[in-house]
Amino acid sequence: MNYIYYTRTSVPSSTNKEWTWCDTSFSCYSDSNCRDFDDCLWYTSRNDSSRIHCGTALYPHTCWVYPDKDHTQAAIAKARQGKSWTWCNPDVTCFSNWECMSEQGSCFKIAKNDTKLIGCGDGVWPHSCWSYIG
């Protein structure tokens, strides 16, 4: 089993822009590998693949992204602030947030179409979908 240690101690580029890992279940070899994954595209509102990259000095085969203004940590935290959450999409075994965001699924309805409120995994339930109540 591969484990990814999530840290921001090694900036993937020379800029000070906010960035985050995306689709950590996959080993990439080029930026285009990462640009095919919905979990990475989610951070860019699915429209700017130039923000998505493969590899850092410490993690050469891991996808990362510069999120757009709607998907920064601050924007996500603000959207979730003060809201209760619940498990959702019980038939889905997820490995990325995107797998929980099906428009037909209960998470999408609970979040009232706001994908920032939907996620995958938590503690002892690493492959279960959850949603903040929109």
XYZ file of C-alpha atoms in Angstrom:
134
model
C 0.000 0.000 0.000
C 1.330 3.443 -0.912
C 0.963 6.325 1.499
C 1.229 9.973 0.577
C 2.423 12.285 3.322
C 0.491 15.513 2.834
C 2.716 18.459 3.555
C 3.353 21.877 2.160
C 6.931 22.161 3.293
C 8.250 21.756 -0.235
C 6.681 24.214 -2.649
C 6.298 22.573 -6.068
C 7.338 25.708 -7.908
C 9.268 28.891 -7.276
C 6.134 30.990 -6.714
C 4.348 31.547 -3.426
C 0.905 30.721 -4.863
C -1.363 28.430 -2.870
C -1.316 24.851 -4.184
C -2.639 21.452 -3.132
C -2.253 17.788 -4.034
C -4.869 16.241 -6.319
C -5.573 12.654 -7.370
C -2.983 11.100 -5.081
C -4.128 7.562 -5.957
C -2.272 7.760 -9.276
C 1.405 7.935 -10.263
C 1.927 10.560 -12.955
C 4.773 10.968 -15.418
C 3.735 14.198 -17.134
C 1.393 17.137 -16.558
C -0.994 15.730 -19.158
C -1.454 12.580 -17.037
C -2.854 14.705 -14.204
C -4.985 16.877 -16.483
C -7.160 13.879 -17.332
C -8.386 13.460 -13.750
C -11.631 14.966 -12.515
C -10.261 15.347 -8.990
C -7.577 17.715 -10.308
C -9.946 19.518 -12.695
C -12.352 20.164 -9.795
C -9.899 22.646 -8.269
C -9.991 24.745 -11.444
C -13.775 24.699 -11.958
C -12.970 22.269 -14.795
C -11.712 24.970 -17.148
C -8.011 25.675 -16.674
C -5.808 22.618 -17.041
C -2.674 24.806 -17.176
C -2.927 25.008 -13.354
C -2.477 21.205 -13.047
C 0.999 19.665 -12.806
C 2.885 16.432 -12.156
C 5.691 15.996 -9.689
C 7.768 17.863 -7.138
C 11.341 17.288 -6.001
C 10.180 15.116 -3.088
C 7.214 13.500 -4.874
C 8.109 13.230 -8.581
C 5.011 11.212 -9.564
C 2.237 13.010 -7.672
C -0.351 15.368 -9.192
C -0.767 18.896 -7.793
C -2.706 22.005 -8.738
C -2.896 25.756 -8.213
C -6.601 26.058 -7.255
C -8.751 28.831 -8.705
C -10.191 31.491 -6.359
C -13.327 29.394 -5.693
C -11.334 26.347 -4.569
C -8.615 27.749 -2.298
C -8.462 26.446 1.263
C -9.978 29.715 2.491
C -12.902 29.564 0.029
C -13.649 25.949 0.903
C -13.422 26.635 4.661
C -15.727 29.653 4.306
C -18.307 27.619 2.370
C -18.251 24.895 5.041
C -18.173 27.162 8.113
C -21.004 26.606 10.584
C -22.613 23.818 8.550
C -23.379 20.314 9.733
C -22.257 17.345 7.663
C -23.522 13.844 6.963
C -22.415 10.694 5.168
C -23.897 10.352 1.675
C -23.796 8.219 -1.506
C -23.642 5.005 0.565
C -23.182 2.794 -2.516
C -19.971 4.572 -3.579
C -16.500 3.476 -2.505
C -14.476 6.621 -3.153
C -10.790 7.280 -3.638
C -11.150 10.969 -4.566
C -13.588 13.797 -3.821
C -14.802 13.783 -7.409
C -16.238 10.269 -7.115
C -18.708 11.579 -4.527
C -19.940 14.429 -6.734
C -22.260 12.595 -9.125
C -25.250 14.791 -9.940
C -27.455 11.739 -9.433
C -26.037 11.024 -5.976
C -27.339 12.090 -2.599
C -24.222 14.188 -1.808
C -24.923 16.587 -4.673
C -28.510 17.057 -3.468
C -27.506 17.508 0.186
C -24.865 20.097 -0.781
C -27.412 21.904 -2.988
C -25.080 21.591 -6.001
C -22.086 23.213 -4.225
C -19.184 20.829 -4.843
C -17.010 22.610 -2.243
C -19.228 20.985 0.387
C -18.564 17.397 -0.785
C -15.620 15.161 0.076
C -14.267 11.632 0.272
C -12.865 9.883 3.288
C -12.355 10.632 6.939
C -10.424 8.819 9.641
C -11.702 5.259 10.017
C -13.922 5.665 6.911
C -11.299 6.594 4.277
C -13.408 5.547 1.265
C -16.826 6.932 2.231
C -18.525 10.017 0.812
C -19.663 12.922 2.988
C -21.297 16.288 2.458
C -21.884 19.447 4.403
C -25.559 20.386 4.336
C -25.979 23.245 1.862
